[in-house]
Amino acid sequence: RTASLREITDPKEAREFKAKHFDYCTFSGVFTERKDSALSSYSGLMCLDFDDLENWAKTKQDLLGDTNLETMLLFRSPSGTGLKWIIRTAANAETHGKYFDAVSQYIKATYGLEVDKSGRDLSRACFLPHDAFAVLNPEFLPK
């Protein structure tokens, strides 16, 4: 389905296709409903979304080499032109937004990249595409 999505050129059609055919998760927590006020457990994770990158492969390597932010998961976005970077945070549910702002500023200053501001929302859904080259932190692998 990921390959099919990447062939769709109409943005509205692509959004509808994703919503109908892709699973999603909320990396920052577990919710009774998908809204920030329905948070039941904060994960300590944050999803950073980078759209329309000129060279996603180079950016991926740059992010993986970052020694200030711990990669939990890094994969190509469903569109194929961006990245989703899941990092561990020192935040809690109350400080998530401020932590997101600080990380976004760090990324802008360090890599010249804009982080999609939608990631500031605790309950932000992240669609999960197929990426055979996704990087997963070994702590999440079966022992």
Short mmCIF file of N, CA, C and O in Angstrom, two decimals:
data_model
loop_
_atom_site.label_atom_id
_atom_site.label_comp_id
_atom_site.label_asym_id
_atom_site.label_seq_id
_atom_site.Cartn_x
_atom_site.Cartn_y
_atom_site.Cartn_z
N ARG A 1 0.81 -1.21 0.00
CA ARG A 1 0.00 0.00 0.00
C ARG A 1 0.85 1.26 0.00
O ARG A 1 0.40 2.29 -0.48
N THR A 2 2.04 1.18 0.59
CA THR A 2 2.91 2.35 0.61
C THR A 2 3.28 2.76 -0.81
O THR A 2 3.23 3.95 -1.15
N ALA A 3 3.63 1.80 -1.65
CA ALA A 3 3.98 2.11 -3.04
C ALA A 3 2.79 2.73 -3.77
O ALA A 3 2.96 3.68 -4.55
N SER A 4 1.60 2.23 -3.51
CA SER A 4 0.40 2.78 -4.15
C SER A 4 0.18 4.23 -3.72
O SER A 4 -0.14 5.09 -4.55
N LEU A 5 0.35 4.50 -2.44
CA LEU A 5 0.19 5.87 -1.95
C LEU A 5 1.18 6.81 -2.63
O LEU A 5 0.82 7.92 -3.02
N ARG A 6 2.40 6.39 -2.78
CA ARG A 6 3.45 7.25 -3.35
C ARG A 6 3.23 7.55 -4.83
O ARG A 6 3.84 8.46 -5.36
N GLU A 7 2.34 6.82 -5.46
CA GLU A 7 2.00 7.10 -6.86
C GLU A 7 0.88 8.12 -6.99
O GLU A 7 0.64 8.66 -8.07
N ILE A 8 0.17 8.40 -5.92
CA ILE A 8 -0.95 9.34 -5.96
C ILE A 8 -0.41 10.77 -5.93
O ILE A 8 0.34 11.14 -5.03
N THR A 9 -0.79 11.59 -6.91
CA THR A 9 -0.27 12.95 -6.98
C THR A 9 -1.20 13.99 -6.37
O THR A 9 -0.75 15.06 -5.98
N ASP A 10 -2.48 13.69 -6.26
CA ASP A 10 -3.45 14.62 -5.69
C ASP A 10 -3.38 14.55 -4.16
O ASP A 10 -3.62 13.48 -3.59
N PRO A 11 -3.05 15.66 -3.47
CA PRO A 11 -2.91 15.64 -2.01
C PRO A 11 -4.17 15.17 -1.27
O PRO A 11 -4.08 14.42 -0.30
N LYS A 12 -5.33 15.59 -1.73
CA LYS A 12 -6.58 15.19 -1.07
C LYS A 12 -6.80 13.68 -1.21
O LYS A 12 -7.15 13.00 -0.25
N GLU A 13 -6.57 13.18 -2.40
CA GLU A 13 -6.72 11.74 -2.64
C GLU A 13 -5.72 10.94 -1.80
O GLU A 13 -6.05 9.90 -1.24
N ALA A 14 -4.50 11.47 -1.68
CA ALA A 14 -3.47 10.79 -0.88
C ALA A 14 -3.88 10.74 0.59
O ALA A 14 -3.72 9.70 1.25
N ARG A 15 -4.40 11.86 1.13
CA ARG A 15 -4.86 11.89 2.53
C ARG A 15 -5.96 10.86 2.77
O ARG A 15 -5.96 10.14 3.76
N GLU A 16 -6.91 10.79 1.84
CA GLU A 16 -8.02 9.85 1.97
C GLU A 16 -7.52 8.41 1.89
O GLU A 16 -7.98 7.54 2.64
N PHE A 17 -6.57 8.16 1.01
CA PHE A 17 -6.00 6.82 0.86
C PHE A 17 -5.30 6.40 2.16
O PHE A 17 -5.49 5.28 2.64
N LYS A 18 -4.50 7.31 2.72
CA LYS A 18 -3.81 7.02 3.99
C LYS A 18 -4.80 6.69 5.09
O LYS A 18 -4.64 5.72 5.82
N ALA A 19 -5.81 7.53 5.22
CA ALA A 19 -6.80 7.35 6.28
C ALA A 19 -7.54 6.02 6.16
O ALA A 19 -7.89 5.41 7.17
N LYS A 20 -7.74 5.58 4.94
CA LYS A 20 -8.50 4.35 4.71
C LYS A 20 -7.63 3.09 4.80
O LYS A 20 -8.09 2.04 5.26
N HIS A 21 -6.35 3.18 4.41
CA HIS A 21 -5.53 1.98 4.24
C HIS A 21 -4.35 1.83 5.20
O HIS A 21 -3.71 0.78 5.19
N PHE A 22 -4.05 2.85 5.98
CA PHE A 22 -2.87 2.77 6.84
C PHE A 22 -3.25 2.74 8.32
O PHE A 22 -4.15 3.47 8.74
N ASP A 23 -2.55 1.92 9.07
CA ASP A 23 -2.67 1.97 10.52
C ASP A 23 -1.91 3.20 11.00
O ASP A 23 -1.05 3.74 10.31
N TYR A 24 -2.25 3.62 12.21
CA TYR A 24 -1.52 4.74 12.81
C TYR A 24 -1.29 4.45 14.28
O TYR A 24 -1.87 3.53 14.85
N CYS A 25 -0.40 5.22 14.87
CA CYS A 25 -0.21 5.13 16.31
C CYS A 25 -0.03 6.53 16.86
O CYS A 25 0.20 7.49 16.12
N THR A 26 -0.15 6.63 18.16
CA THR A 26 0.10 7.88 18.88
C THR A 26 1.33 7.61 19.74
O THR A 26 1.23 7.01 20.80
N PHE A 27 2.49 8.02 19.26
CA PHE A 27 3.75 7.69 19.92
C PHE A 27 3.90 8.31 21.30
O PHE A 27 4.58 7.75 22.15
N SER A 28 3.26 9.43 21.54
CA SER A 28 3.47 10.12 22.82
C SER A 28 2.67 9.56 23.97
O SER A 28 2.92 9.93 25.12
N GLY A 29 1.71 8.69 23.69
CA GLY A 29 0.96 8.13 24.81
C GLY A 29 -0.16 7.22 24.40
O GLY A 29 -0.42 6.99 23.22
N VAL A 30 -0.84 6.73 25.42
CA VAL A 30 -2.04 5.90 25.27
C VAL A 30 -3.22 6.79 25.64
O VAL A 30 -3.18 7.50 26.65
N PHE A 31 -4.27 6.72 24.82
CA PHE A 31 -5.42 7.59 24.97
C PHE A 31 -6.70 6.78 24.99
O PHE A 31 -6.80 5.77 24.31
N THR A 32 -7.69 7.24 25.75
CA THR A 32 -9.00 6.61 25.71
C THR A 32 -9.79 7.08 24.49
O THR A 32 -10.67 6.38 23.99
N GLU A 33 -9.47 8.27 24.00
CA GLU A 33 -9.95 8.84 22.74
C GLU A 33 -8.75 9.57 22.14
O GLU A 33 -7.85 9.97 22.87
N ARG A 34 -8.77 9.80 20.82
CA ARG A 34 -7.62 10.48 20.24
C ARG A 34 -7.77 11.99 20.37
O ARG A 34 -8.03 12.72 19.42
N LYS A 35 -7.57 12.45 21.60
CA LYS A 35 -7.50 13.87 21.91
C LYS A 35 -6.63 14.03 23.14
O LYS A 35 -6.58 13.14 24.00
N ASP A 36 -5.91 15.15 23.22
CA ASP A 36 -4.94 15.35 24.29
C ASP A 36 -5.53 15.18 25.68
O ASP A 36 -4.89 14.62 26.57
N SER A 37 -6.76 15.63 25.88
CA SER A 37 -7.39 15.55 27.19
C SER A 37 -7.74 14.12 27.60
O SER A 37 -8.08 13.87 28.76
N ALA A 38 -7.64 13.16 26.69
CA ALA A 38 -7.97 11.77 26.99
C ALA A 38 -6.72 10.92 27.21
O ALA A 38 -6.77 9.69 27.11
N LEU A 39 -5.60 11.56 27.54
CA LEU A 39 -4.36 10.83 27.79
C LEU A 39 -4.49 9.99 29.05
O LEU A 39 -4.88 10.48 30.10
N SER A 40 -4.16 8.71 28.94
CA SER A 40 -4.18 7.86 30.13
C SER A 40 -2.77 7.47 30.57
O SER A 40 -2.56 7.17 31.73
N SER A 41 -1.80 7.52 29.64
CA SER A 41 -0.43 7.18 29.99
C SER A 41 0.53 7.86 29.01
O SER A 41 0.42 7.65 27.80
N TYR A 42 1.47 8.64 29.54
CA TYR A 42 2.47 9.32 28.70
C TYR A 42 3.63 8.36 28.45
O TYR A 42 4.11 7.69 29.37
N SER A 43 4.11 8.30 27.22
CA SER A 43 5.15 7.33 26.84
C SER A 43 6.57 7.83 27.03
O SER A 43 7.50 7.04 27.10
N GLY A 44 6.76 9.16 27.02
CA GLY A 44 8.12 9.69 27.03
C GLY A 44 8.73 9.72 25.64
O GLY A 44 9.93 9.94 25.47
N LEU A 45 7.91 9.51 24.61
CA LEU A 45 8.37 9.55 23.22
C LEU A 45 7.75 10.75 22.50
O LEU A 45 6.68 11.21 22.86
N MET A 46 8.45 11.19 21.47
CA MET A 46 7.99 12.33 20.67
C MET A 46 8.23 12.01 19.20
O MET A 46 9.31 11.51 18.85
N CYS A 47 7.25 12.28 18.37
CA CYS A 47 7.37 12.07 16.93
C CYS A 47 7.70 13.39 16.25
O CYS A 47 6.94 14.35 16.33
N LEU A 48 8.85 13.43 15.60
CA LEU A 48 9.26 14.60 14.84
C LEU A 48 9.08 14.28 13.36
O LEU A 48 9.59 13.27 12.86
N ASP A 49 8.36 15.13 12.67
CA ASP A 49 7.96 14.90 11.28
C ASP A 49 8.65 15.93 10.40
O ASP A 49 8.54 17.14 10.63
N PHE A 50 9.37 15.44 9.40
CA PHE A 50 10.06 16.30 8.44
C PHE A 50 9.48 16.04 7.06
O PHE A 50 9.54 14.92 6.56
N ASP A 51 8.89 17.07 6.46
CA ASP A 51 8.22 16.94 5.17
C ASP A 51 9.08 17.46 4.03
O ASP A 51 9.88 18.38 4.21
N ASP A 52 8.87 16.89 2.85
CA ASP A 52 9.44 17.40 1.59
C ASP A 52 10.93 17.70 1.69
O ASP A 52 11.38 18.80 1.36
N LEU A 53 11.70 16.71 2.11
CA LEU A 53 13.15 16.88 2.23
C LEU A 53 13.82 16.77 0.86
O LEU A 53 13.42 15.94 0.04
N GLU A 54 14.83 17.58 0.63
CA GLU A 54 15.58 17.51 -0.63
C GLU A 54 16.35 16.20 -0.73
O GLU A 54 16.45 15.61 -1.80
N ASN A 55 16.92 15.76 0.39
CA ASN A 55 17.69 14.52 0.40
C ASN A 55 17.39 13.78 1.70
O ASN A 55 18.12 13.91 2.68
N TRP A 56 16.32 13.00 1.70
CA TRP A 56 15.89 12.33 2.92
C TRP A 56 16.94 11.33 3.41
O TRP A 56 17.10 11.14 4.61
N ALA A 57 17.68 10.69 2.49
CA ALA A 57 18.68 9.69 2.90
C ALA A 57 19.82 10.33 3.69
O ALA A 57 20.25 9.80 4.72
N LYS A 58 20.30 11.48 3.23
CA LYS A 58 21.35 12.19 3.97
C LYS A 58 20.83 12.68 5.31
O LYS A 58 21.51 12.56 6.33
N THR A 59 19.63 13.22 5.31
CA THR A 59 19.04 13.71 6.56
C THR A 59 18.89 12.55 7.55
O THR A 59 19.17 12.72 8.74
N LYS A 60 18.50 11.39 7.07
CA LYS A 60 18.37 10.23 7.93
C LYS A 60 19.70 9.91 8.60
O LYS A 60 19.76 9.70 9.82
N GLN A 61 20.77 9.92 7.84
CA GLN A 61 22.09 9.64 8.41
C GLN A 61 22.51 10.71 9.41
O GLN A 61 23.08 10.42 10.46
N ASP A 62 22.22 11.97 9.07
CA ASP A 62 22.54 13.06 10.00
C ASP A 62 21.82 12.87 11.34
O ASP A 62 22.43 13.01 12.40
N LEU A 63 20.54 12.56 11.29
CA LEU A 63 19.76 12.40 12.51
C LEU A 63 20.23 11.19 13.32
O LEU A 63 20.33 11.25 14.55
N LEU A 64 20.55 10.11 12.63
CA LEU A 64 21.05 8.92 13.33
C LEU A 64 22.37 9.19 14.04
O LEU A 64 22.67 8.57 15.05
N GLY A 65 23.14 10.12 13.51
CA GLY A 65 24.42 10.47 14.11
C GLY A 65 24.32 11.48 15.24
O GLY A 65 25.33 11.79 15.89
N ASP A 66 23.14 12.00 15.48
CA ASP A 66 22.97 13.01 16.53
C ASP A 66 23.21 12.37 17.90
O ASP A 66 22.59 11.37 18.24
N THR A 67 24.10 12.98 18.68
CA THR A 67 24.42 12.43 20.00
C THR A 67 23.61 13.08 21.12
O THR A 67 23.73 12.68 22.27
N ASN A 68 22.80 14.08 20.79
CA ASN A 68 22.01 14.77 21.81
C ASN A 68 20.59 14.24 21.95
O ASN A 68 19.95 14.47 22.97
N LEU A 69 20.10 13.56 20.91
CA LEU A 69 18.73 13.04 20.93
C LEU A 69 18.79 11.54 20.63
O LEU A 69 19.44 11.11 19.68
N GLU A 70 18.11 10.75 21.45
CA GLU A 70 18.17 9.29 21.32
C GLU A 70 17.09 8.79 20.37
O GLU A 70 15.89 8.96 20.62
N THR A 71 17.52 8.17 19.29
CA THR A 71 16.60 7.61 18.30
C THR A 71 15.96 6.35 18.85
O THR A 71 16.64 5.42 19.27
N MET A 72 14.64 6.34 18.83
CA MET A 72 13.88 5.13 19.16
C MET A 72 13.45 4.43 17.87
O MET A 72 13.45 3.22 17.79
N LEU A 73 13.08 5.26 16.87
CA LEU A 73 12.62 4.75 15.58
C LEU A 73 12.79 5.87 14.57
O LEU A 73 12.53 7.03 14.88
N LEU A 74 13.24 5.51 13.37
CA LEU A 74 13.38 6.48 12.28
C LEU A 74 12.98 5.79 10.99
O LEU A 74 13.50 4.72 10.67
N PHE A 75 12.02 6.39 10.29
CA PHE A 75 11.55 5.78 9.05
C PHE A 75 11.09 6.83 8.05
O PHE A 75 10.81 7.97 8.42
N ARG A 76 11.05 6.42 6.80
CA ARG A 76 10.55 7.28 5.73
C ARG A 76 9.06 7.48 5.89
O ARG A 76 8.33 6.57 6.25
N SER A 77 8.62 8.69 5.62
CA SER A 77 7.20 9.01 5.76
C SER A 77 6.38 8.29 4.69
O SER A 77 6.93 7.85 3.68
N PRO A 78 5.09 8.17 4.90
CA PRO A 78 4.25 7.51 3.89
C PRO A 78 4.40 8.10 2.49
O PRO A 78 4.40 7.37 1.51
N SER A 79 4.58 9.42 2.40
CA SER A 79 4.72 10.07 1.08
C SER A 79 6.02 9.69 0.39
O SER A 79 6.13 9.77 -0.82
N GLY A 80 7.02 9.31 1.17
CA GLY A 80 8.33 8.95 0.62
C GLY A 80 9.28 10.12 0.52
O GLY A 80 10.46 9.95 0.23
N THR A 81 8.80 11.34 0.80
CA THR A 81 9.67 12.53 0.67
C THR A 81 10.09 13.10 2.01
O THR A 81 10.76 14.13 2.05
N GLY A 82 9.70 12.46 3.08
CA GLY A 82 10.04 12.97 4.40
C GLY A 82 10.46 11.85 5.33
O GLY A 82 10.63 10.70 4.92
N LEU A 83 10.66 12.22 6.59
CA LEU A 83 11.06 11.27 7.63
C LEU A 83 10.21 11.46 8.87
O LEU A 83 9.74 12.57 9.14
N LYS A 84 10.07 10.39 9.62
CA LYS A 84 9.46 10.41 10.96
C LYS A 84 10.55 9.94 11.91
O LYS A 84 11.10 8.85 11.74
N TRP A 85 10.85 10.78 12.89
CA TRP A 85 11.92 10.47 13.85
C TRP A 85 11.30 10.42 15.24
O TRP A 85 10.81 11.43 15.75
N ILE A 86 11.31 9.26 15.82
CA ILE A 86 10.76 9.07 17.16
C ILE A 86 11.93 9.10 18.14
O ILE A 86 12.86 8.29 18.02
N ILE A 87 11.87 10.03 19.08
CA ILE A 87 12.95 10.19 20.05
C ILE A 87 12.42 10.02 21.47
O ILE A 87 11.23 10.21 21.71
N ARG A 88 13.32 9.68 22.37
CA ARG A 88 12.98 9.64 23.79
C ARG A 88 13.10 11.07 24.31
O ARG A 88 13.98 11.83 23.90
N THR A 89 12.21 11.45 25.23
CA THR A 89 12.25 12.80 25.78
C THR A 89 12.44 12.75 27.30
O THR A 89 12.21 11.72 27.93
N ALA A 90 12.81 13.89 27.84
CA ALA A 90 12.86 14.06 29.29
C ALA A 90 11.60 14.79 29.75
O ALA A 90 11.52 15.24 30.89
N ALA A 91 10.64 14.89 28.86
CA ALA A 91 9.40 15.62 29.15
C ALA A 91 8.41 14.74 29.90
O ALA A 91 8.60 13.53 30.05
N ASN A 92 7.34 15.39 30.34
CA ASN A 92 6.16 14.67 30.83
C ASN A 92 4.98 15.26 30.07
O ASN A 92 5.16 16.13 29.21
N ALA A 93 3.79 14.81 30.36
CA ALA A 93 2.62 15.28 29.61
C ALA A 93 2.47 16.80 29.67
O ALA A 93 2.10 17.43 28.68
N GLU A 94 2.78 17.39 30.82
CA GLU A 94 2.61 18.84 30.99
C GLU A 94 3.70 19.64 30.26
O GLU A 94 3.46 20.76 29.85
N THR A 95 4.89 19.08 30.11
CA THR A 95 5.99 19.82 29.49
C THR A 95 6.27 19.39 28.05
O THR A 95 7.19 19.89 27.42
N HIS A 96 5.46 18.48 27.53
CA HIS A 96 5.66 17.95 26.18
C HIS A 96 5.78 19.07 25.13
O HIS A 96 6.69 19.06 24.31
N GLY A 97 4.86 20.02 25.15
CA GLY A 97 4.85 21.10 24.15
C GLY A 97 6.10 21.96 24.22
O GLY A 97 6.69 22.29 23.19
N LYS A 98 6.51 22.32 25.42
CA LYS A 98 7.73 23.14 25.57
C LYS A 98 8.96 22.36 25.14
O LYS A 98 9.88 22.91 24.53
N TYR A 99 9.00 21.08 25.46
CA TYR A 99 10.11 20.23 25.04
C TYR A 99 10.15 20.14 23.51
O TYR A 99 11.21 20.25 22.89
N PHE A 100 8.97 19.98 22.91
CA PHE A 100 8.88 19.94 21.45
C PHE A 100 9.44 21.23 20.85
O PHE A 100 10.20 21.20 19.88
N ASP A 101 9.07 22.37 21.41
CA ASP A 101 9.56 23.65 20.91
C ASP A 101 11.08 23.74 21.01
O ASP A 101 11.74 24.20 20.07
N ALA A 102 11.64 23.30 22.12
CA ALA A 102 13.09 23.34 22.31
C ALA A 102 13.80 22.42 21.32
O ALA A 102 14.81 22.81 20.71
N VAL A 103 13.28 21.22 21.15
CA VAL A 103 13.89 20.28 20.19
C VAL A 103 13.79 20.83 18.77
O VAL A 103 14.74 20.75 17.99
N SER A 104 12.66 21.43 18.43
CA SER A 104 12.49 22.01 17.09
C SER A 104 13.52 23.12 16.84
O SER A 104 14.08 23.21 15.75
N GLN A 105 13.75 23.95 17.84
CA GLN A 105 14.75 25.01 17.72
C GLN A 105 16.15 24.43 17.55
O GLN A 105 16.95 24.91 16.75
N TYR A 106 16.46 23.39 18.32
CA TYR A 106 17.76 22.72 18.22
C TYR A 106 17.95 22.15 16.81
O TYR A 106 19.01 22.31 16.19
N ILE A 107 16.94 21.49 16.28
CA ILE A 107 17.03 20.88 14.95
C ILE A 107 17.19 21.95 13.88
O ILE A 107 17.97 21.80 12.94
N LYS A 108 16.47 23.04 14.01
CA LYS A 108 16.60 24.15 13.06
C LYS A 108 18.02 24.72 13.09
O LYS A 108 18.65 24.93 12.03
N ALA A 109 18.55 24.94 14.29
CA ALA A 109 19.89 25.51 14.43
C ALA A 109 20.98 24.53 13.97
O ALA A 109 21.98 24.94 13.39
N THR A 110 20.78 23.25 14.23
CA THR A 110 21.81 22.25 13.94
C THR A 110 21.77 21.76 12.50
O THR A 110 22.82 21.60 11.87
N TYR A 111 20.57 21.52 11.98
CA TYR A 111 20.43 20.91 10.65
C TYR A 111 19.74 21.80 9.62
O TYR A 111 19.65 21.42 8.46
N GLY A 112 19.22 22.95 10.05
CA GLY A 112 18.50 23.81 9.13
C GLY A 112 17.16 23.23 8.70
O GLY A 112 16.63 23.60 7.66
N LEU A 113 16.60 22.33 9.50
CA LEU A 113 15.35 21.66 9.16
C LEU A 113 14.19 22.21 9.97
O LEU A 113 14.33 22.51 11.16
N GLU A 114 13.04 22.30 9.32
CA GLU A 114 11.80 22.67 10.00
C GLU A 114 11.08 21.39 10.42
O GLU A 114 10.91 20.48 9.61
N VAL A 115 10.66 21.34 11.66
CA VAL A 115 9.87 20.23 12.16
C VAL A 115 8.40 20.60 12.00
O VAL A 115 8.01 21.72 12.34
N ASP A 116 7.60 19.67 11.47
CA ASP A 116 6.17 19.91 11.34
C ASP A 116 5.60 20.16 12.74
O ASP A 116 5.72 19.32 13.63
N LYS A 117 4.96 21.29 12.91
CA LYS A 117 4.47 21.71 14.22
C LYS A 117 3.34 20.83 14.76
O LYS A 117 3.04 20.87 15.95
N SER A 118 2.75 20.02 13.93
CA SER A 118 1.67 19.14 14.39
C SER A 118 2.17 18.14 15.44
O SER A 118 1.38 17.66 16.26
N GLY A 119 3.45 17.85 15.46
CA GLY A 119 4.01 16.92 16.43
C GLY A 119 3.96 17.43 17.85
O GLY A 119 4.19 16.68 18.80
N ARG A 120 3.66 18.70 18.02
CA ARG A 120 3.55 19.29 19.36
C ARG A 120 2.36 18.72 20.12
O ARG A 120 2.35 18.66 21.34
N ASP A 121 1.35 18.25 19.38
CA ASP A 121 0.14 17.70 20.00
C ASP A 121 0.41 16.30 20.54
O ASP A 121 0.90 15.43 19.82
N LEU A 122 0.07 16.08 21.79
CA LEU A 122 0.27 14.77 22.43
C LEU A 122 -0.41 13.65 21.64
O LEU A 122 0.15 12.58 21.45
N SER A 123 -1.62 13.89 21.19
CA SER A 123 -2.42 12.84 20.57
C SER A 123 -2.24 12.76 19.05
O SER A 123 -3.02 12.09 18.37
N ARG A 124 -1.23 13.37 18.54
CA ARG A 124 -1.00 13.38 17.10
C ARG A 124 -0.86 11.96 16.56
O ARG A 124 -0.07 11.17 17.06
N ALA A 125 -1.65 11.64 15.55
CA ALA A 125 -1.57 10.33 14.91
C ALA A 125 -0.44 10.31 13.90
O ALA A 125 -0.21 11.29 13.19
N CYS A 126 0.26 9.22 13.84
CA CYS A 126 1.34 9.03 12.87
C CYS A 126 1.02 7.78 12.06
O CYS A 126 0.95 6.68 12.61
N PHE A 127 0.80 7.96 10.75
CA PHE A 127 0.52 6.83 9.88
C PHE A 127 1.80 6.01 9.70
O PHE A 127 2.90 6.55 9.63
N LEU A 128 1.63 4.70 9.61
CA LEU A 128 2.76 3.77 9.57
C LEU A 128 2.88 3.12 8.20
O LEU A 128 2.13 2.20 7.88
N PRO A 129 3.84 3.58 7.40
CA PRO A 129 4.06 2.98 6.08
C PRO A 129 4.99 1.78 6.18
O PRO A 129 5.57 1.51 7.23
N HIS A 130 5.17 1.09 5.07
CA HIS A 130 6.19 0.05 5.00
C HIS A 130 7.52 0.74 4.70
O HIS A 130 7.63 1.55 3.79
N ASP A 131 8.54 0.42 5.48
CA ASP A 131 9.90 0.91 5.23
C ASP A 131 10.87 -0.19 5.63
O ASP A 131 11.12 -0.40 6.82
N ALA A 132 11.37 -0.90 4.65
CA ALA A 132 12.28 -2.02 4.90
C ALA A 132 13.58 -1.56 5.55
O ALA A 132 14.31 -2.37 6.12
N PHE A 133 13.87 -0.25 5.49
CA PHE A 133 15.12 0.27 6.03
C PHE A 133 14.90 1.16 7.26
O PHE A 133 15.75 1.97 7.61
N ALA A 134 13.77 0.97 7.91
CA ALA A 134 13.51 1.70 9.16
C ALA A 134 14.57 1.31 10.18
O ALA A 134 15.07 0.18 10.19
N VAL A 135 14.91 2.26 11.05
CA VAL A 135 15.87 2.01 12.11
C VAL A 135 15.12 1.96 13.43
O VAL A 135 14.42 2.91 13.79
N LEU A 136 15.25 0.85 14.14
CA LEU A 136 14.58 0.64 15.41
C LEU A 136 15.63 0.48 16.50
O LEU A 136 16.58 -0.30 16.35
N ASN A 137 15.48 1.22 17.58
CA ASN A 137 16.38 1.11 18.71
C ASN A 137 16.37 -0.34 19.21
O ASN A 137 15.30 -0.91 19.42
N PRO A 138 17.55 -0.93 19.41
CA PRO A 138 17.62 -2.35 19.82
C PRO A 138 16.87 -2.66 21.12
O PRO A 138 16.47 -3.80 21.35
N GLU A 139 16.63 -1.65 21.97
CA GLU A 139 15.92 -1.95 23.22
C GLU A 139 14.49 -2.42 22.98
O GLU A 139 13.87 -3.01 23.85
N PHE A 140 13.96 -2.19 21.78
CA PHE A 140 12.60 -2.62 21.46
C PHE A 140 12.55 -3.99 20.78
O PHE A 140 11.47 -4.49 20.50
N LEU A 141 13.72 -4.56 20.51
CA LEU A 141 13.75 -5.88 19.88
C LEU A 141 13.54 -6.98 20.91
O LEU A 141 13.94 -6.83 22.08
N PRO A 142 12.94 -8.09 20.49
CA PRO A 142 12.75 -9.22 21.45
C PRO A 142 14.09 -9.69 21.98
O PRO A 142 15.08 -9.72 21.25
N LYS A 143 14.11 -10.06 23.23
CA LYS A 143 15.35 -10.54 23.86
C LYS A 143 15.61 -11.97 23.48
O LYS A 143 14.78 -12.77 23.31
#
